[in-house]
mmCIF file of N, CA and C in Angstrom:
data_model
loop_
_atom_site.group_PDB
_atom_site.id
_atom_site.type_symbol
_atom_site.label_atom_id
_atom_site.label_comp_id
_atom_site.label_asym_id
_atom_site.label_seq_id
_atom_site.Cartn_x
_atom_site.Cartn_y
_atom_site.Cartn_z
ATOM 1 N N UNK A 1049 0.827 -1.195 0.000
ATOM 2 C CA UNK A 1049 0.000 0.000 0.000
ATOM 3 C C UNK A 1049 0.862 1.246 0.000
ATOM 4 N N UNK A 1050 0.113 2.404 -0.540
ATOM 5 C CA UNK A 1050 0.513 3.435 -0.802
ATOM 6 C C UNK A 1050 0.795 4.424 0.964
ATOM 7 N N UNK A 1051 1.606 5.068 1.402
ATOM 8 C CA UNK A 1051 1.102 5.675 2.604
ATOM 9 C C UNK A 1051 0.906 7.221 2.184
ATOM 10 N N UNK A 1052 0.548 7.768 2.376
ATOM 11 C CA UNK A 1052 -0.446 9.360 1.847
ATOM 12 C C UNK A 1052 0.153 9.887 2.871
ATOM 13 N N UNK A 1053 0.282 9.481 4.292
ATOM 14 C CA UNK A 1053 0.194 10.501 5.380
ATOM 15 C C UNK A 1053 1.597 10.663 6.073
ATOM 16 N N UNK A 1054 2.188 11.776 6.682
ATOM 17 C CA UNK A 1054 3.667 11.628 6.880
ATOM 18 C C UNK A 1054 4.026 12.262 7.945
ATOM 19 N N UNK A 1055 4.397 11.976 9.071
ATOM 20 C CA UNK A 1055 4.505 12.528 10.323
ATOM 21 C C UNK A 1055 5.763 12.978 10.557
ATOM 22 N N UNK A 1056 6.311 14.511 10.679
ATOM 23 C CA UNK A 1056 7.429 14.693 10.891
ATOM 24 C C UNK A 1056 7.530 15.751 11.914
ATOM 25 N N UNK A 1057 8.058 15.128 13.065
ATOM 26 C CA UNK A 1057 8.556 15.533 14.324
ATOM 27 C C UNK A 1057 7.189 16.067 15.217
ATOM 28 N N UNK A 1058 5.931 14.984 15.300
ATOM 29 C CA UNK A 1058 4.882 14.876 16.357
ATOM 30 C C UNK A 1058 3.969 15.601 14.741
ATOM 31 N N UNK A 1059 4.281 16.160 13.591
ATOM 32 C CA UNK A 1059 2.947 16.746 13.120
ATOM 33 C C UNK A 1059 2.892 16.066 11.602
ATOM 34 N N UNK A 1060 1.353 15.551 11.981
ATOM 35 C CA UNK A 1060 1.241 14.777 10.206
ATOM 36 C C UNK A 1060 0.660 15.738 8.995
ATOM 37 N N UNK A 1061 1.533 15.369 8.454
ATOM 38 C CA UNK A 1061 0.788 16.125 6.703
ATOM 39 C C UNK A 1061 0.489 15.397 5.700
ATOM 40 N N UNK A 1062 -0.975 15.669 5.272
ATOM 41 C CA UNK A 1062 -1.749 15.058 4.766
ATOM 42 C C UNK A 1062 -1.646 15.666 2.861
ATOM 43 N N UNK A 1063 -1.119 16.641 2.799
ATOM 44 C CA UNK A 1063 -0.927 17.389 1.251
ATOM 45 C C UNK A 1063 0.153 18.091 1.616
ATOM 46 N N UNK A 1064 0.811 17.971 -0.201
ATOM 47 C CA UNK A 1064 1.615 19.018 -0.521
ATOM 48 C C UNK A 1064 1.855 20.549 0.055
ATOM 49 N N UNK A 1065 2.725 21.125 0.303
ATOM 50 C CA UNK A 1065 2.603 22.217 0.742
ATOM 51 C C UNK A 1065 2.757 23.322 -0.006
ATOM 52 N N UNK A 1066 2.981 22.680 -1.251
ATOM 53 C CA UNK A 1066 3.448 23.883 -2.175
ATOM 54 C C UNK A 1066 2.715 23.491 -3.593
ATOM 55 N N UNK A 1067 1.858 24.839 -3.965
ATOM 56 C CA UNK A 1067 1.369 23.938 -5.245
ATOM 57 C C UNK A 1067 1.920 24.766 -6.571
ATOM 58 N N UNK A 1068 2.789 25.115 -6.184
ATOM 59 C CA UNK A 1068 4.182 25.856 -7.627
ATOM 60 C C UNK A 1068 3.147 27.163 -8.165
ATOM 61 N N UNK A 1069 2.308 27.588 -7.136
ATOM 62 C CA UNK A 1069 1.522 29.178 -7.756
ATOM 63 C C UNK A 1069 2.190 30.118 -7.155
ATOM 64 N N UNK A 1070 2.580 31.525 -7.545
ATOM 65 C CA UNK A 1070 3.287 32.388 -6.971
ATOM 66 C C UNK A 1070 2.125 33.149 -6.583
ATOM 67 N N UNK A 1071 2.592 33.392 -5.291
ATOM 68 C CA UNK A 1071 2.042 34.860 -4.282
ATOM 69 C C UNK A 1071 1.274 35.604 -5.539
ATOM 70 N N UNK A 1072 0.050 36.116 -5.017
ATOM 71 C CA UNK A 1072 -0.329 37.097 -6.617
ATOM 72 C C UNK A 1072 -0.424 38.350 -5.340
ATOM 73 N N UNK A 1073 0.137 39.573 -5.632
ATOM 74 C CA UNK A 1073 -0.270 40.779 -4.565
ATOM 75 C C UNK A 1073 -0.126 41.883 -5.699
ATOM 76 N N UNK A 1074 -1.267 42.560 -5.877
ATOM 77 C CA UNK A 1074 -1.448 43.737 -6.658
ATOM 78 C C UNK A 1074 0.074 44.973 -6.083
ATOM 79 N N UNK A 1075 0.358 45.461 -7.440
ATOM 80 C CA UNK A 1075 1.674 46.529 -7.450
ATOM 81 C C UNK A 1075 0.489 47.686 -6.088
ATOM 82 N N UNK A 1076 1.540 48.508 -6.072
ATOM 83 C CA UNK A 1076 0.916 50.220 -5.307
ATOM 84 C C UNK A 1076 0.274 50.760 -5.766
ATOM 85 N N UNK A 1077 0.354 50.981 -7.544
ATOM 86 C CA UNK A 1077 -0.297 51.740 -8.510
ATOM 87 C C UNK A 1077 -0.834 51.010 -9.201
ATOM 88 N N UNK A 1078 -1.322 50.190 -8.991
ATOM 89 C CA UNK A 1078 -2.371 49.379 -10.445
ATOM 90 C C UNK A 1078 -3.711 49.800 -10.165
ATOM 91 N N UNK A 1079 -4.242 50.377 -9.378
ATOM 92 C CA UNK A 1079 -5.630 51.202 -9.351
ATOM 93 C C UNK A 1079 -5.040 52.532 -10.108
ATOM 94 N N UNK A 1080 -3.805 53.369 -10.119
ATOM 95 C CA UNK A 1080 -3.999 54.402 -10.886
ATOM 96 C C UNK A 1080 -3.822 54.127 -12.133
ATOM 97 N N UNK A 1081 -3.014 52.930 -12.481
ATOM 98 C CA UNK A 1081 -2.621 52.632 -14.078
ATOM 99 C C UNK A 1081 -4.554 51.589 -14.735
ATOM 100 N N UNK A 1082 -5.115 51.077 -14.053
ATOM 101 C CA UNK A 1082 -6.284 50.770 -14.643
ATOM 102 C C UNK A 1082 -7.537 51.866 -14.668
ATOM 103 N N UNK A 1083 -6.846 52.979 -14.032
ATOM 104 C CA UNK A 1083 -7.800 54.490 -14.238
ATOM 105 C C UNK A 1083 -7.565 55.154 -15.671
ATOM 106 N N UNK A 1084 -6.048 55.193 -15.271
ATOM 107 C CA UNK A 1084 -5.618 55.755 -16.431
ATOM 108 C C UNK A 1084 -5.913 54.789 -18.011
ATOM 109 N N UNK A 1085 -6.123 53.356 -18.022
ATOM 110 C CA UNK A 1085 -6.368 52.865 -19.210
ATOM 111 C C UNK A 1085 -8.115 53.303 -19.354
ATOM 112 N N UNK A 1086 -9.000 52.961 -18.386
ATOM 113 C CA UNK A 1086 -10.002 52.930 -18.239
ATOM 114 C C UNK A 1086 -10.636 54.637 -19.065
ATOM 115 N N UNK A 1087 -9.668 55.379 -18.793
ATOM 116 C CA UNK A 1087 -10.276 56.873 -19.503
ATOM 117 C C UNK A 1087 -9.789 56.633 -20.709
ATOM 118 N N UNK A 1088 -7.909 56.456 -21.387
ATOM 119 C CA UNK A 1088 -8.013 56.228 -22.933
ATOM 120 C C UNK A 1088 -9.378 55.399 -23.231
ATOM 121 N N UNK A 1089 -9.807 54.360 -22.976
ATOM 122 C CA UNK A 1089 -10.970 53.322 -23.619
ATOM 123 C C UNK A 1089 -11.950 54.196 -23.721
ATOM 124 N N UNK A 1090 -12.388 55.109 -22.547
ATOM 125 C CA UNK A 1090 -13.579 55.751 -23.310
ATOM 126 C C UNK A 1090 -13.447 57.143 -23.711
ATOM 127 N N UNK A 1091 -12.427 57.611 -23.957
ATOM 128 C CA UNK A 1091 -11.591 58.967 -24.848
ATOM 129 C C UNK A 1091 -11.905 58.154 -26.360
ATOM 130 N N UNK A 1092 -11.859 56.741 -26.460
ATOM 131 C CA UNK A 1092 -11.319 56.040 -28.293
ATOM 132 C C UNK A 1092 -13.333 55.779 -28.411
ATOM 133 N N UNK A 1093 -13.825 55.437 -27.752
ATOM 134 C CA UNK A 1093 -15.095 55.146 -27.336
ATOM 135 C C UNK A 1093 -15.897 56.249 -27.853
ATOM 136 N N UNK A 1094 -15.638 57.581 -27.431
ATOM 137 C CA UNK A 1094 -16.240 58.573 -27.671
ATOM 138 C C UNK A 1094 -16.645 59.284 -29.174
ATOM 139 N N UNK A 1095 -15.376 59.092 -29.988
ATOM 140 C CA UNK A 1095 -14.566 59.514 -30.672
ATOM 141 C C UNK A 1095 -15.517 59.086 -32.047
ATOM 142 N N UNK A 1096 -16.695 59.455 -32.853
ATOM 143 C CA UNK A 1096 -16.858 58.782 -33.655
ATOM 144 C C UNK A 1096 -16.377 58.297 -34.952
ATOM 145 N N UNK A 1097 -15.315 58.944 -34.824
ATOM 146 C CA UNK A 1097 -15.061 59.078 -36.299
ATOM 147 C C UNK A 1097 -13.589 58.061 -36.094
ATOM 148 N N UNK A 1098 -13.184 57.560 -35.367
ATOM 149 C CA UNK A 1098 -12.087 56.433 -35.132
ATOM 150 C C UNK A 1098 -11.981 55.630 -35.698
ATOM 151 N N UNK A 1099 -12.942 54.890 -36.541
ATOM 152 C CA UNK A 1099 -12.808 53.240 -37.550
ATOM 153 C C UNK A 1099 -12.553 54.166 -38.447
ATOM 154 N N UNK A 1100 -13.055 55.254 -38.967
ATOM 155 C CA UNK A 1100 -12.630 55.628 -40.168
ATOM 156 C C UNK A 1100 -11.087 56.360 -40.015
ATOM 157 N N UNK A 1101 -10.740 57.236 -38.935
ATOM 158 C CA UNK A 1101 -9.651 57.113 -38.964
ATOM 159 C C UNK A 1101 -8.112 55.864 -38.999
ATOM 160 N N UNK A 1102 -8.635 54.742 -38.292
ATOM 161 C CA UNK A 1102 -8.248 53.507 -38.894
ATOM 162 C C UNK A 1102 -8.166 53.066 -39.944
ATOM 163 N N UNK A 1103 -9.070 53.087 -40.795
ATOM 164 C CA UNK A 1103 -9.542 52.507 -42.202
ATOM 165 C C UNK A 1103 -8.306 53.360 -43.145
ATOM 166 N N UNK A 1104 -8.191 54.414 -42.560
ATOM 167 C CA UNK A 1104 -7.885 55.876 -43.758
ATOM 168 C C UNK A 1104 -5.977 55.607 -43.736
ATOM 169 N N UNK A 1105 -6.185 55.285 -42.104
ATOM 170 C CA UNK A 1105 -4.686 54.998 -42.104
ATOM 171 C C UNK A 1105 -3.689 53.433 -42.396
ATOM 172 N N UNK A 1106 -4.470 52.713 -42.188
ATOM 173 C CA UNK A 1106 -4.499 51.288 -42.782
ATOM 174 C C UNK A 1106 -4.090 51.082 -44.912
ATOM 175 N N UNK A 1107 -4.882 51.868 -45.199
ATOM 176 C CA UNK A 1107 -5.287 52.381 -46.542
ATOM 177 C C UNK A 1107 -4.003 53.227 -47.025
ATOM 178 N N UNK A 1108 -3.231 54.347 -45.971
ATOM 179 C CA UNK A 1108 -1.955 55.092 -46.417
ATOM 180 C C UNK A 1108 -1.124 54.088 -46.283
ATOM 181 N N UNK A 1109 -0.650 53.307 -45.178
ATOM 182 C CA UNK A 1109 0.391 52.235 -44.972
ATOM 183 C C UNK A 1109 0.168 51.278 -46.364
ATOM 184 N N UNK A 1110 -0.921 50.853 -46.924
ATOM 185 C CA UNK A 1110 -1.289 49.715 -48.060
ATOM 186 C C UNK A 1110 -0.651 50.665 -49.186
ATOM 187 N N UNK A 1111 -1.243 52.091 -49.307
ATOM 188 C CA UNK A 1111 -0.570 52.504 -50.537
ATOM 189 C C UNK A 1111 0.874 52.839 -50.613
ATOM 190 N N UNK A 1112 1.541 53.231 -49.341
ATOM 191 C CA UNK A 1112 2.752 53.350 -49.041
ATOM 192 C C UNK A 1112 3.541 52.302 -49.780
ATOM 193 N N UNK A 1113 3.300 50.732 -49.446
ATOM 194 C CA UNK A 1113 3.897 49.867 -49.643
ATOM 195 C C UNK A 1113 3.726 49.499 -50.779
ATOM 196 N N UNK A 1114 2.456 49.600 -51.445
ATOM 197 C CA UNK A 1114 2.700 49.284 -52.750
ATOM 198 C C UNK A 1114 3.268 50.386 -53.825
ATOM 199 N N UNK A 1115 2.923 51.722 -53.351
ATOM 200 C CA UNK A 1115 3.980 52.387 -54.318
ATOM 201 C C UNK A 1115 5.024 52.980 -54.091
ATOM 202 N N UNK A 1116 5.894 52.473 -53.160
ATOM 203 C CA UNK A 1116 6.849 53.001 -52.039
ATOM 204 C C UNK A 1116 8.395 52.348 -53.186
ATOM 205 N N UNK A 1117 9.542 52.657 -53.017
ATOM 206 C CA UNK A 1117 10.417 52.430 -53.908
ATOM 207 C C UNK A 1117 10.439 51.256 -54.300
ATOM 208 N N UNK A 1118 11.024 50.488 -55.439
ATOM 209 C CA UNK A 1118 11.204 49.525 -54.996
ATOM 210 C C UNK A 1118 12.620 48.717 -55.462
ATOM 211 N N UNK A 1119 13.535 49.343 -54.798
ATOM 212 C CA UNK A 1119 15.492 49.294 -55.484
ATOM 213 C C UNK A 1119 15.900 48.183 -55.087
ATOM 214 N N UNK A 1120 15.172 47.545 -53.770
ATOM 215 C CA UNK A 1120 15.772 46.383 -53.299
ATOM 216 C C UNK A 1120 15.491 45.063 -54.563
ATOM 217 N N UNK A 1121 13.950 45.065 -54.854
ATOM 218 C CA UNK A 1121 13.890 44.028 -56.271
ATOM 219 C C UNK A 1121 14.615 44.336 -57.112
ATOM 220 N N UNK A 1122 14.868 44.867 -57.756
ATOM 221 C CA UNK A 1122 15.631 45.549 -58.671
ATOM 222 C C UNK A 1122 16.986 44.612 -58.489
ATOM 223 N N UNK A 1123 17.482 44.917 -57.608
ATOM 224 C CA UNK A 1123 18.723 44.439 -57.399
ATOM 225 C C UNK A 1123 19.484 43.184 -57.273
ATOM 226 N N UNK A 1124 17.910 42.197 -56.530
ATOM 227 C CA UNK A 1124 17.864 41.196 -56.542
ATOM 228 C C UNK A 1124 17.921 40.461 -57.635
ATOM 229 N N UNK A 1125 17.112 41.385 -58.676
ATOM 230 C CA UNK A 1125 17.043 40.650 -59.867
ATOM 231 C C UNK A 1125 18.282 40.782 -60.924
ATOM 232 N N UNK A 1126 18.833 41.580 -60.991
ATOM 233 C CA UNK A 1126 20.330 41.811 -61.334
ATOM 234 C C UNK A 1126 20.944 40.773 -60.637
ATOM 235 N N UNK A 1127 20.920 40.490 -59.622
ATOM 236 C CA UNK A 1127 22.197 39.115 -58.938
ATOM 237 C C UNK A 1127 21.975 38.205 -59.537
ATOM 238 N N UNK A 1128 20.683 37.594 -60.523
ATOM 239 C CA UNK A 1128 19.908 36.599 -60.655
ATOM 240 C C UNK A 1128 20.100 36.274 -62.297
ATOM 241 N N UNK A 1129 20.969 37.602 -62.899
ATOM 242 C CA UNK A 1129 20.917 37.508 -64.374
ATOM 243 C C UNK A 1129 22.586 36.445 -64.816
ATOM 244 N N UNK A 1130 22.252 35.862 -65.716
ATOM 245 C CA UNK A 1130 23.113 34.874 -65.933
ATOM 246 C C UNK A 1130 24.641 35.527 -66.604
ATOM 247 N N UNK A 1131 25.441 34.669 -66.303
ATOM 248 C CA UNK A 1131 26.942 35.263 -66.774
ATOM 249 C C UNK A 1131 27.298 34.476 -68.246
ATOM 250 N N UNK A 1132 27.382 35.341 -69.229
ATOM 251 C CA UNK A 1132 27.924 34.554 -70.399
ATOM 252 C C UNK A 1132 29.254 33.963 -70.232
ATOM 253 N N UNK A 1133 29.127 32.424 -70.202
ATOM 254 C CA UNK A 1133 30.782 31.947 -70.439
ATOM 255 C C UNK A 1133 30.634 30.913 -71.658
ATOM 256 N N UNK A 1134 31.785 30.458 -72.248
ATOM 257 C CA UNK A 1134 31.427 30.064 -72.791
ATOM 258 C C UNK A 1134 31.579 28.005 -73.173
ATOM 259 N N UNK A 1135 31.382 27.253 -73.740
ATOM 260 C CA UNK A 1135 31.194 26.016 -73.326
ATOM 261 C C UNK A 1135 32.482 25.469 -73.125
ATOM 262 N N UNK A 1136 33.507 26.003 -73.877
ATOM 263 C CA UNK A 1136 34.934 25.442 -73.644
ATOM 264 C C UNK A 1136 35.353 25.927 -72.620
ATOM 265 N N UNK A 1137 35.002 27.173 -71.870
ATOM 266 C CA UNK A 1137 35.372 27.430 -70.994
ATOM 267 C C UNK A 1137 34.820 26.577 -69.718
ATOM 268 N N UNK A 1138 34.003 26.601 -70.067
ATOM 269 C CA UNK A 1138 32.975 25.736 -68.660
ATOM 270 C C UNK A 1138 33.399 24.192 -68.756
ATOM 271 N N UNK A 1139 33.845 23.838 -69.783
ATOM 272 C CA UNK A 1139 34.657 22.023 -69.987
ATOM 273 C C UNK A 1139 35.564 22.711 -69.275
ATOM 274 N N UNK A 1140 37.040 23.587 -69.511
ATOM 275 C CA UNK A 1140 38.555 23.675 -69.141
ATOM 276 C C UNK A 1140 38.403 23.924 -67.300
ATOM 277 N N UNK A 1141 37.515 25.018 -67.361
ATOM 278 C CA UNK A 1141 37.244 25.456 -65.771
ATOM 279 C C UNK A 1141 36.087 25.486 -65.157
ATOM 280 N N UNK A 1142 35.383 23.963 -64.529
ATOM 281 C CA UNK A 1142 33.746 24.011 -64.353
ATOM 282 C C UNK A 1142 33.457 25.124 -63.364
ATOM 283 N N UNK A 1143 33.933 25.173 -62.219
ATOM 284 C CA UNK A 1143 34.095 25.815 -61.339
ATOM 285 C C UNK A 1143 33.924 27.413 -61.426
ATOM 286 N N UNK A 1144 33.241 27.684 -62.349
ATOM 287 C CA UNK A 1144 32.928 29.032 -62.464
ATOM 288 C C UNK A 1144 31.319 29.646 -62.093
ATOM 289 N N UNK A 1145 30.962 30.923 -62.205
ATOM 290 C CA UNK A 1145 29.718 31.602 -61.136
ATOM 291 C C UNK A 1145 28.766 31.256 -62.748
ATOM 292 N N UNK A 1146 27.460 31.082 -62.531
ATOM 293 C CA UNK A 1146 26.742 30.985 -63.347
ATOM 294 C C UNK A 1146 25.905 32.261 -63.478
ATOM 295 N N UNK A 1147 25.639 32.815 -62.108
ATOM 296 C CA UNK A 1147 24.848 33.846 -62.156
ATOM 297 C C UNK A 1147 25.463 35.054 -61.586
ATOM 298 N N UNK A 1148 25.148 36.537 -61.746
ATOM 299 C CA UNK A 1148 26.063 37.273 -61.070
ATOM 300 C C UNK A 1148 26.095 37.448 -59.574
ATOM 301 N N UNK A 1149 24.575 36.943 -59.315
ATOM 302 C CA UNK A 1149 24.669 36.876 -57.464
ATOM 303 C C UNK A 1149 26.106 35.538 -57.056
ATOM 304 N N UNK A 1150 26.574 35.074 -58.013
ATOM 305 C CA UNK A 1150 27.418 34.188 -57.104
ATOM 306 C C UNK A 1150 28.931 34.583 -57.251
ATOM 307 N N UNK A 1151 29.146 35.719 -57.826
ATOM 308 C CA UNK A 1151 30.701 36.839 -58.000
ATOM 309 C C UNK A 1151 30.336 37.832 -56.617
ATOM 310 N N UNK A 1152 29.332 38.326 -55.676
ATOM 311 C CA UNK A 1152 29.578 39.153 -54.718
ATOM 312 C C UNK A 1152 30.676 38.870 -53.706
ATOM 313 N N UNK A 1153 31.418 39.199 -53.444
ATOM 314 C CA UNK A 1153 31.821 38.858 -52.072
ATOM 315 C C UNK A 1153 31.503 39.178 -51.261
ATOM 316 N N UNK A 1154 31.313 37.892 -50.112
ATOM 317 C CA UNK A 1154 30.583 37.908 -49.078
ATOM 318 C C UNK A 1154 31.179 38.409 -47.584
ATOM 319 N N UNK A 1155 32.766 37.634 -47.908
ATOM 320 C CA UNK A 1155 33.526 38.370 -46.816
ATOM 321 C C UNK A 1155 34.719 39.048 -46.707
ATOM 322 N N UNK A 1156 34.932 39.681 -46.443
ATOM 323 C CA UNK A 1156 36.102 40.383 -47.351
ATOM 324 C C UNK A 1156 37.163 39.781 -47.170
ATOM 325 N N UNK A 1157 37.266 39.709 -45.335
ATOM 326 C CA UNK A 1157 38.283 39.303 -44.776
ATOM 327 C C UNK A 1157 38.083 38.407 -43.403
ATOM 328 N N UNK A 1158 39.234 37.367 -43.259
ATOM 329 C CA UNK A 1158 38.970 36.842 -42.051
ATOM 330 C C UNK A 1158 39.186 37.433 -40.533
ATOM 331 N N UNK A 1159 37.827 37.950 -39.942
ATOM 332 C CA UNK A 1159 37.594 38.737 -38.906
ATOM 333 C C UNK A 1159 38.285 38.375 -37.661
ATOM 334 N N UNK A 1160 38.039 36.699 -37.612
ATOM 335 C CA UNK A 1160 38.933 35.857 -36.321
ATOM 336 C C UNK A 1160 40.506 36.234 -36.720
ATOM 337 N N UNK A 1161 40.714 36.467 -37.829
ATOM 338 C CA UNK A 1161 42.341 35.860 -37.894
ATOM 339 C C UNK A 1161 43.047 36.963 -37.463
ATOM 340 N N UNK A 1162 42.294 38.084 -38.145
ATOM 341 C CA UNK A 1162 42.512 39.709 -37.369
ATOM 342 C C UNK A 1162 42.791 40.038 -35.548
ATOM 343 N N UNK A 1163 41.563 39.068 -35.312
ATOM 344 C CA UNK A 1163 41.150 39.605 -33.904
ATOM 345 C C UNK A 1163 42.480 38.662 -33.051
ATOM 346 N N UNK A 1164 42.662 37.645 -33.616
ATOM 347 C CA UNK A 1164 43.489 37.111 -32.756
ATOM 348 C C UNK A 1164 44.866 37.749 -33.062
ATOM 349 N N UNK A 1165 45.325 38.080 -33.967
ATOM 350 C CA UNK A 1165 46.691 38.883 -34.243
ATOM 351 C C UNK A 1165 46.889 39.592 -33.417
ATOM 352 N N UNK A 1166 46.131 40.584 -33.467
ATOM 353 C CA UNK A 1166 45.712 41.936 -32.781
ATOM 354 C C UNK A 1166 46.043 41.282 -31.366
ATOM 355 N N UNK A 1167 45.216 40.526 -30.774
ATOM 356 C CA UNK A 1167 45.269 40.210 -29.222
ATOM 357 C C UNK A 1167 46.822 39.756 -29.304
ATOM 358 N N UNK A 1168 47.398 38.768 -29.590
ATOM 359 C CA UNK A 1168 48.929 38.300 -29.542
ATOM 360 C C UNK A 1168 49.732 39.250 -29.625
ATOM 361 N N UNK A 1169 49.957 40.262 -30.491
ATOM 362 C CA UNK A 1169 50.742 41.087 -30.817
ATOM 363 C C UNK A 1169 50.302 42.265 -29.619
ATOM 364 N N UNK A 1170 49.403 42.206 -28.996
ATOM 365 C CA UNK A 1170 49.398 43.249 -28.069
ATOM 366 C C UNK A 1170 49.571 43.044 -26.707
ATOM 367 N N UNK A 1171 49.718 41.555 -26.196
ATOM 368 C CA UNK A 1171 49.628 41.068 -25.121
ATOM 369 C C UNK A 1171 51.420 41.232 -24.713
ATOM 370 N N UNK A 1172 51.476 41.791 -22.865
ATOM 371 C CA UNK A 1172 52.033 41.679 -22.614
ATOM 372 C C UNK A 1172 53.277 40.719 -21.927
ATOM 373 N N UNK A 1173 52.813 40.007 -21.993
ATOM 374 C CA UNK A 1173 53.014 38.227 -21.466
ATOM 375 C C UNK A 1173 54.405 37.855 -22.117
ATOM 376 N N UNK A 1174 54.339 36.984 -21.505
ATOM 377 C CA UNK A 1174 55.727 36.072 -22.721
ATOM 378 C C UNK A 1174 55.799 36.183 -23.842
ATOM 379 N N UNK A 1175 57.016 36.908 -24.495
ATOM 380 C CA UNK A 1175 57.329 37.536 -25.745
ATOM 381 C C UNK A 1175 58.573 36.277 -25.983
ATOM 382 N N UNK A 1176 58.256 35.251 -25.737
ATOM 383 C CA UNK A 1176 59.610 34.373 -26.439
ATOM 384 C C UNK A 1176 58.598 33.461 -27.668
ATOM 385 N N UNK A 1177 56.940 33.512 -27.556
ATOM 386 C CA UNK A 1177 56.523 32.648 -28.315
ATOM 387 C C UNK A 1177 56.109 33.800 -29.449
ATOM 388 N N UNK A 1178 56.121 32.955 -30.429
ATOM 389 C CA UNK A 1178 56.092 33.754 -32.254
ATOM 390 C C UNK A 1178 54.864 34.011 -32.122
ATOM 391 N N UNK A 1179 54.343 35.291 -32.929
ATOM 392 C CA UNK A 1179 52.684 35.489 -33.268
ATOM 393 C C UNK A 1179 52.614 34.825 -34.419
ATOM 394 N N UNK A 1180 51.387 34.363 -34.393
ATOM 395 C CA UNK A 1180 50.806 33.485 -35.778
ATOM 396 C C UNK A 1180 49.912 34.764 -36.479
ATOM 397 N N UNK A 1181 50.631 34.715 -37.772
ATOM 398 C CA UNK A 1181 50.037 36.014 -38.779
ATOM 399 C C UNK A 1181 49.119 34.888 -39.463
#
């Protein structure tokens, strides 16, 4: 059998003592901060003309975006245009970019190889071991 009940030092406990809920105790100011929401709600409440101010501004953001620049496609689509090579070339050297998005360079330089130079060459420590360039 199961025993449920557990006596420790003359006093038995019959349940858990903890049921993993935290203390709930209202802040100092949460009666002035649910005043203060309670008047915006009926300041927007009042207001008749608010869905249409919504609507109107919903409607500028939609036209914004659709006729708002658009340089980033543009550009994309340029990376995307193909590179003339030609077939003997592509037999002698396969290994070449097909499209011009694959000639960008991506990194210029190795950032770690920098950072660690930099730290070696500046550290004051034991100067009998070589820096690795």
């Amino acid at each position: 059998m199961c025993q449920t009940d557990v006596t420790i030092s003359g006093k038995t406990i019959t349940k858990f003592e903890d049921n993993f809920i935290p203390p709930f105790t209202k802040l100092p100011d949460s009666e002035e901060y649910l005043a203060i929401l309670e008047a915006r709600l009926r300041k927007i409440k009042q207001d008749p003309n608010i869905l249409a101010q919504l609507a109107a501004k919903k409607e500028e953001c939609m036209r914004q975006l659709l006729n708002g620049p658009g340089e980033l496609d543009d550009e994309i689509l340029r990376l995307e245009e193909p590179i003339e090579n030609h077939q003997i070339l592509r037999t002698i050297a396969p290994q070449q970019a097909v499209t011009q998005g694959e000639l960008v360079e991506l990194i210029k330089y190795d950032q770690l190889k920098d950072d660690c130079g930099a730290k070696v060459d500046d550290s004051p420590g034991d100067q009998s071991l070589p820096a690795n360039k």
